[in-house]
PDB file of C-alpha atoms in Angstrom:
ATOM      1  CA  ARG A   1       7.117  27.106 -28.921  1.00  0.00           C
ATOM      2  CA  GLY A   2       5.928  30.055 -27.086  1.00  0.00           C
ATOM      3  CA  ASP A   3       2.294  30.087 -28.159  1.00  0.00           C
ATOM      4  CA  GLY A   4       2.157  26.645 -30.196  1.00  0.00           C
ATOM      5  CA  GLY A   5       1.605  28.450 -33.459  1.00  0.00           C
ATOM      6  CA  GLY A   6       4.986  29.193 -35.270  1.00  0.00           C
ATOM      7  CA  SER A   7       6.429  31.817 -33.015  1.00  0.00           C
ATOM      8  CA  PRO A   8       9.936  31.272 -31.766  1.00  0.00           C
ATOM      9  CA  PRO A   9      10.548  28.974 -28.903  1.00  0.00           C
ATOM     10  CA  LEU A  10      10.634  30.485 -25.504  1.00  0.00           C
ATOM     11  CA  ARG A  11      14.104  30.757 -23.798  1.00  0.00           C
ATOM     12  CA  PRO A  12      14.216  29.049 -20.374  1.00  0.00           C
ATOM     13  CA  GLY A  13      14.304  32.201 -18.369  1.00  0.00           C
ATOM     14  CA  ASP A  14      11.287  33.593 -20.377  1.00  0.00           C
ATOM     15  CA  ALA A  15       9.469  30.394 -19.912  1.00  0.00           C
ATOM     16  CA  LEU A  16      10.037  30.456 -16.096  1.00  0.00           C
ATOM     17  CA  ALA A  17       8.913  34.141 -15.813  1.00  0.00           C
ATOM     18  CA  GLU A  18       5.723  33.291 -17.690  1.00  0.00           C
ATOM     19  CA  LEU A  19       5.046  30.406 -15.448  1.00  0.00           C
ATOM     20  CA  SER A  20       5.788  32.605 -12.497  1.00  0.00           C
ATOM     21  CA  ARG A  21       3.384  35.163 -13.657  1.00  0.00           C
ATOM     22  CA  ALA A  22       0.626  32.593 -13.873  1.00  0.00           C
ATOM     23  CA  ARG A  23       1.564  31.380 -10.429  1.00  0.00           C
ATOM     24  CA  LEU A  24       2.672  27.974 -11.670  1.00  0.00           C
ATOM     25  CA  ALA A  25       6.286  28.419 -10.606  1.00  0.00           C
ATOM     26  CA  GLU A  26       8.292  29.997  -7.955  1.00  0.00           C
ATOM     27  CA  VAL A  27      11.724  31.128  -8.820  1.00  0.00           C
ATOM     28  CA  LYS A  28      14.267  32.131  -6.071  1.00  0.00           C
ATOM     29  CA  GLY A  29      17.800  32.438  -7.100  1.00  0.00           C
ATOM     30  CA  ARG A  30      18.779  29.249  -8.698  1.00  0.00           C
ATOM     31  CA  THR A  31      15.847  27.268  -7.358  1.00  0.00           C
ATOM     32  CA  VAL A  32      12.603  26.752  -9.140  1.00  0.00           C
ATOM     33  CA  ARG A  33       9.647  25.219  -7.762  1.00  0.00           C
ATOM     34  CA  VAL A  34       6.762  24.189  -9.909  1.00  0.00           C
ATOM     35  CA  THR A  35       3.082  23.352  -9.049  1.00  0.00           C
ATOM     36  CA  ALA A  36       1.945  19.742  -9.228  1.00  0.00           C
ATOM     37  CA  ALA A  37      -0.126  20.558 -12.309  1.00  0.00           C
ATOM     38  CA  VAL A  38       2.992  21.680 -14.254  1.00  0.00           C
ATOM     39  CA  GLN A  39       4.931  18.429 -13.047  1.00  0.00           C
ATOM     40  CA  ASP A  40       2.028  16.278 -13.988  1.00  0.00           C
ATOM     41  CA  LEU A  41       1.935  18.131 -17.525  1.00  0.00           C
ATOM     42  CA  ALA A  42       5.829  17.593 -17.951  1.00  0.00           C
ATOM     43  CA  ARG A  43       5.471  14.015 -16.731  1.00  0.00           C
ATOM     44  CA  SER A  44       2.704  13.380 -19.233  1.00  0.00           C
ATOM     45  CA  GLY A  45       5.093  13.815 -22.236  1.00  0.00           C
ATOM     46  CA  ILE A  46       7.492  11.001 -20.942  1.00  0.00           C
ATOM     47  CA  PRO A  47       6.960   7.686 -22.641  1.00  0.00           C
ATOM     48  CA  SER A  48       5.684   5.194 -20.124  1.00  0.00           C
ATOM     49  CA  GLU A  49       8.631   2.777 -20.067  1.00  0.00           C
ATOM     50  CA  SER A  50      10.975   5.776 -19.342  1.00  0.00           C
ATOM     51  CA  LEU A  51       8.600   7.048 -16.766  1.00  0.00           C
ATOM     52  CA  ARG A  52       8.477   3.623 -15.021  1.00  0.00           C
ATOM     53  CA  ARG A  53      12.123   3.482 -15.118  1.00  0.00           C
ATOM     54  CA  TRP A  54      12.591   6.954 -13.732  1.00  0.00           C
ATOM     55  CA  THR A  55      10.043   6.397 -11.138  1.00  0.00           C
ATOM     56  CA  GLU A  56      11.918   3.301 -10.037  1.00  0.00           C
ATOM     57  CA  ARG A  57      15.102   5.337  -9.642  1.00  0.00           C
ATOM     58  CA  VAL A  58      13.584   8.011  -7.713  1.00  0.00           C
ATOM     59  CA  LEU A  59      11.850   5.473  -5.350  1.00  0.00           C
ATOM     60  CA  ILE A  60      15.193   3.968  -4.618  1.00  0.00           C
ATOM     61  CA  LEU A  61      16.757   7.423  -4.036  1.00  0.00           C
ATOM     62  CA  VAL A  62      13.969   8.349  -1.646  1.00  0.00           C
ATOM     63  CA  ASN A  63      14.138   5.197   0.161  1.00  0.00           C
ATOM     64  CA  ASP A  64      17.866   5.149   0.553  1.00  0.00           C
ATOM     65  CA  PHE A  65      17.895   8.733   1.521  1.00  0.00           C
ATOM     66  CA  GLY A  66      14.963   8.423   4.184  1.00  0.00           C
ATOM     67  CA  PRO A  67      16.554   7.611   7.735  1.00  0.00           C
ATOM     68  CA  ASP A  68      15.746   4.067   8.718  1.00  0.00           C
ATOM     69  CA  ASP A  69      14.840   5.174  12.375  1.00  0.00           C
ATOM     70  CA  ALA A  70      11.739   7.090  11.493  1.00  0.00           C
ATOM     71  CA  ASP A  71      10.651   6.896  15.128  1.00  0.00           C
ATOM     72  CA  ASP A  72      13.799   8.579  16.298  1.00  0.00           C
ATOM     73  CA  PRO A  73      13.132  12.535  16.855  1.00  0.00           C
ATOM     74  CA  ARG A  74      16.500  13.277  15.558  1.00  0.00           C
ATOM     75  CA  THR A  75      15.373  12.026  12.139  1.00  0.00           C
ATOM     76  CA  TRP A  76      11.967  13.999  12.001  1.00  0.00           C
ATOM     77  CA  LYS A  77      13.331  17.149  10.582  1.00  0.00           C
ATOM     78  CA  THR A  78      14.696  15.132   7.600  1.00  0.00           C
ATOM     79  CA  TRP A  79      11.430  13.145   7.379  1.00  0.00           C
ATOM     80  CA  ALA A  80       9.233  16.355   7.651  1.00  0.00           C
ATOM     81  CA  TRP A  81      11.139  17.743   4.543  1.00  0.00           C
ATOM     82  CA  LEU A  82      11.025  14.301   2.846  1.00  0.00           C
ATOM     83  CA  ALA A  83       7.436  13.139   3.525  1.00  0.00           C
ATOM     84  CA  PRO A  84       5.627  15.077   0.658  1.00  0.00           C
ATOM     85  CA  HIS A  85       8.182  13.760  -1.739  1.00  0.00           C
ATOM     86  CA  ALA A  86       7.986  10.193  -0.392  1.00  0.00           C
ATOM     87  CA  GLU A  87       4.252  10.461  -0.761  1.00  0.00           C
ATOM     88  CA  ARG A  88       4.327  11.599  -4.245  1.00  0.00           C
ATOM     89  CA  VAL A  89       6.773   9.093  -5.544  1.00  0.00           C
ATOM     90  CA  ILE A  90       4.864   6.280  -3.638  1.00  0.00           C
ATOM     91  CA  ALA A  91       1.876   7.447  -5.528  1.00  0.00           C
ATOM     92  CA  LEU A  92       3.677   7.323  -8.729  1.00  0.00           C
ATOM     93  CA  ALA A  93       5.157   3.893  -7.905  1.00  0.00           C
ATOM     94  CA  GLU A  94       1.789   2.449  -7.076  1.00  0.00           C
ATOM     95  CA  VAL A  95       0.473   3.640 -10.512  1.00  0.00           C
ATOM     96  CA  ALA A  96       3.428   1.876 -12.022  1.00  0.00           C
ATOM     97  CA  ARG A  97       3.008  -1.127  -9.937  1.00  0.00           C
ATOM     98  CA  LEU A  98       6.451  -0.932  -8.524  1.00  0.00           C
ATOM     99  CA  ARG A  99       6.377  -3.094  -5.453  1.00  0.00           C
ATOM    100  CA  HIS A 100       9.891  -2.932  -4.173  1.00  0.00           C
ATOM    101  CA  PRO A 101      11.006  -0.915  -2.297  1.00  0.00           C
ATOM    102  CA  THR A 102       7.503   0.832  -2.197  1.00  0.00           C
ATOM    103  CA  GLY A 103       6.333  -1.462   0.558  1.00  0.00           C
ATOM    104  CA  ILE A 104       9.357  -0.925   2.795  1.00  0.00           C
ATOM    105  CA  LEU A 105       9.255   2.894   2.238  1.00  0.00           C
ATOM    106  CA  MET A 106       5.498   3.024   3.077  1.00  0.00           C
ATOM    107  CA  GLY A 107       5.580   0.478   6.021  1.00  0.00           C
ATOM    108  CA  GLU A 108       9.014   0.824   7.605  1.00  0.00           C
ATOM    109  CA  LYS A 109       9.868   4.432   7.164  1.00  0.00           C
ATOM    110  CA  LEU A 110       7.140   6.982   6.123  1.00  0.00           C
ATOM    111  CA  GLY A 111       4.401   5.171   7.842  1.00  0.00           C
ATOM    112  CA  VAL A 112       6.197   4.986  11.071  1.00  0.00           C
ATOM    113  CA  PHE A 113       7.053   8.796  10.783  1.00  0.00           C
ATOM    114  CA  LEU A 114       3.491   9.572  10.168  1.00  0.00           C
ATOM    115  CA  PHE A 115       2.277   7.506  13.171  1.00  0.00           C
ATOM    116  CA  VAL A 116       4.931   8.945  15.743  1.00  0.00           C
ATOM    117  CA  THR A 117       3.957  12.613  14.506  1.00  0.00           C
ATOM    118  CA  HIS A 118       0.263  11.869  15.096  1.00  0.00           C
ATOM    119  CA  ARG A 119      -0.853  11.618  11.488  1.00  0.00           C
ATOM    120  CA  VAL A 120      -2.548   8.347  12.354  1.00  0.00           C
ATOM    121  CA  PRO A 121      -5.139   7.907   9.519  1.00  0.00           C
ATOM    122  CA  GLU A 122      -2.463   8.465   6.879  1.00  0.00           C
ATOM    123  CA  ALA A 123      -0.096   5.990   8.727  1.00  0.00           C
ATOM    124  CA  GLU A 124      -2.683   3.274   8.972  1.00  0.00           C
ATOM    125  CA  ALA A 125      -3.326   3.869   5.257  1.00  0.00           C
ATOM    126  CA  LEU A 126       0.286   3.391   4.330  1.00  0.00           C
ATOM    127  CA  PHE A 127       0.732   0.431   6.673  1.00  0.00           C
ATOM    128  CA  ARG A 128      -2.183  -1.427   4.869  1.00  0.00           C
ATOM    129  CA  ARG A 129      -0.846  -0.476   1.442  1.00  0.00           C
ATOM    130  CA  ALA A 130       2.751  -1.631   2.575  1.00  0.00           C
ATOM    131  CA  ILE A 131       1.417  -5.079   3.520  1.00  0.00           C
ATOM    132  CA  GLU A 132      -0.230  -5.537   0.175  1.00  0.00           C
ATOM    133  CA  ALA A 133       2.939  -4.389  -1.630  1.00  0.00           C
ATOM    134  CA  ASN A 134       5.191  -6.487   0.378  1.00  0.00           C
ATOM    135  CA  GLU A 135       2.913  -9.490  -0.062  1.00  0.00           C
ATOM    136  CA  ALA A 136       2.873  -8.955  -3.737  1.00  0.00           C
ATOM    137  CA  HIS A 137       6.694  -8.511  -4.112  1.00  0.00           C
ATOM    138  CA  PHE A 138       7.915 -10.981  -1.456  1.00  0.00           C
ATOM    139  CA  GLY A 139       5.198 -13.337  -0.697  1.00  0.00           C
ATOM    140  CA  PRO A 140       2.862 -13.509   2.309  1.00  0.00           C
ATOM    141  CA  ASP A 141       5.457 -15.046   4.743  1.00  0.00           C
ATOM    142  CA  HIS A 142       8.556 -12.615   4.308  1.00  0.00           C
ATOM    143  CA  PRO A 143      10.023 -10.598   7.100  1.00  0.00           C
ATOM    144  CA  SER A 144       9.099  -7.283   5.579  1.00  0.00           C
ATOM    145  CA  VAL A 145       5.334  -8.257   5.596  1.00  0.00           C
ATOM    146  CA  ALA A 146       5.961  -9.005   9.409  1.00  0.00           C
ATOM    147  CA  VAL A 147       7.190  -5.625   9.873  1.00  0.00           C
ATOM    148  CA  SER A 148       4.425  -3.850   8.367  1.00  0.00           C
ATOM    149  CA  LEU A 149       1.870  -6.241   9.979  1.00  0.00           C
ATOM    150  CA  ASN A 150       3.419  -5.472  13.466  1.00  0.00           C
ATOM    151  CA  ASN A 151       3.458  -1.697  12.684  1.00  0.00           C
ATOM    152  CA  LEU A 152      -0.307  -1.780  11.847  1.00  0.00           C
ATOM    153  CA  ALA A 153      -0.951  -3.894  15.000  1.00  0.00           C
ATOM    154  CA  VAL A 154       0.910  -1.185  17.290  1.00  0.00           C
ATOM    155  CA  LEU A 155      -1.190   1.584  15.605  1.00  0.00           C
ATOM    156  CA  LEU A 156      -4.440  -0.184  16.008  1.00  0.00           C
ATOM    157  CA  ASP A 157      -3.534  -1.009  19.633  1.00  0.00           C
ATOM    158  CA  SER A 158      -2.788   2.509  20.232  1.00  0.00           C
ATOM    159  CA  ARG A 159      -6.288   3.367  19.000  1.00  0.00           C
ATOM    160  CA  GLY A 160      -8.036   0.830  21.239  1.00  0.00           C
ATOM    161  CA  ARG A 161      -8.613  -1.559  18.395  1.00  0.00           C
ATOM    162  CA  SER A 162      -7.081  -4.488  20.044  1.00  0.00           C
ATOM    163  CA  ALA A 163      -9.394  -7.139  18.375  1.00  0.00           C
ATOM    164  CA  GLU A 164      -8.121  -6.034  15.020  1.00  0.00           C
ATOM    165  CA  ALA A 165      -4.446  -5.819  16.103  1.00  0.00           C
ATOM    166  CA  GLY A 166      -4.254  -9.322  17.728  1.00  0.00           C
ATOM    167  CA  PRO A 167      -4.489 -11.608  14.500  1.00  0.00           C
ATOM    168  CA  LEU A 168      -1.961  -9.117  12.688  1.00  0.00           C
ATOM    169  CA  ARG A 169       0.404  -9.396  15.697  1.00  0.00           C
ATOM    170  CA  MET A 170       0.003 -13.235  15.736  1.00  0.00           C
ATOM    171  CA  ARG A 171       0.751 -13.451  12.007  1.00  0.00           C
ATOM    172  CA  SER A 172       3.787 -11.334  12.456  1.00  0.00           C
ATOM    173  CA  LEU A 173       5.124 -13.466  15.101  1.00  0.00           C
ATOM    174  CA  ARG A 174       4.327 -16.652  13.090  1.00  0.00           C
ATOM    175  CA  ILE A 175       6.475 -15.162  10.253  1.00  0.00           C
ATOM    176  CA  GLN A 176       9.441 -14.116  12.436  1.00  0.00           C
ATOM    177  CA  VAL A 177       9.458 -17.636  14.092  1.00  0.00           C
ATOM    178  CA  ASP A 178       9.232 -19.381  10.828  1.00  0.00           C
ATOM    179  CA  HIS A 179      12.355 -17.291   9.404  1.00  0.00           C
ATOM    180  CA  ARG A 180      14.239 -17.361  12.785  1.00  0.00           C
ATOM    181  CA  ALA A 181      16.198 -14.303  11.667  1.00  0.00           C
ATOM    182  CA  ASP A 182      19.519 -13.668  13.132  1.00  0.00           C
ATOM    183  CA  ASP A 183      18.891  -9.940  12.879  1.00  0.00           C
ATOM    184  CA  PRO A 184      15.225  -9.489  13.568  1.00  0.00           C
ATOM    185  CA  PRO A 185      13.381  -6.673  11.734  1.00  0.00           C
ATOM    186  CA  LYS A 186      12.761  -3.345  13.438  1.00  0.00           C
ATOM    187  CA  TYR A 187       9.370  -2.395  14.716  1.00  0.00           C
ATOM    188  CA  ALA A 188       7.734   0.741  15.701  1.00  0.00           C
ATOM    189  CA  THR A 189       7.117   0.952  19.440  1.00  0.00           C
TER     190      THR A 189
END
């Protein structure tokens, strides 16, 4: 309903025009962009189990769409566009306690992109959160944990924090040796 009081419901075009006048939405042709506040308000009406299911679906889509080689400059245009969406869905996934593929998206993809594009504090935070998510989902000795540990170690080394990086790198190598993977995981360089 338009005003919540008994007036007839707003037509979609009128509702969008109203949101646009209030600077809560931007309409360009067939594309509508709404502010985070409007998104949060819309999301608040979704039952929690449905929200969890949809968050998981979007998380998987973003993870699948995000190029694996986030350290390859040819993928940076895609990652620059995708990063804010990935950050938002990761935040929603953490609230919903979805561990997979949250940790992989954080530690092997978005975190690497942020690191190689000099957003180091954000990358470090993502690598640390990825370690936690991957450990919670896969266990402490999984190859995905090794990737995130090594990526964090590379970042710390690049910042002159070798004393912190060493134990992480050793743990990563220990996991790799224990798994003796035929196809070793990729690491940031």
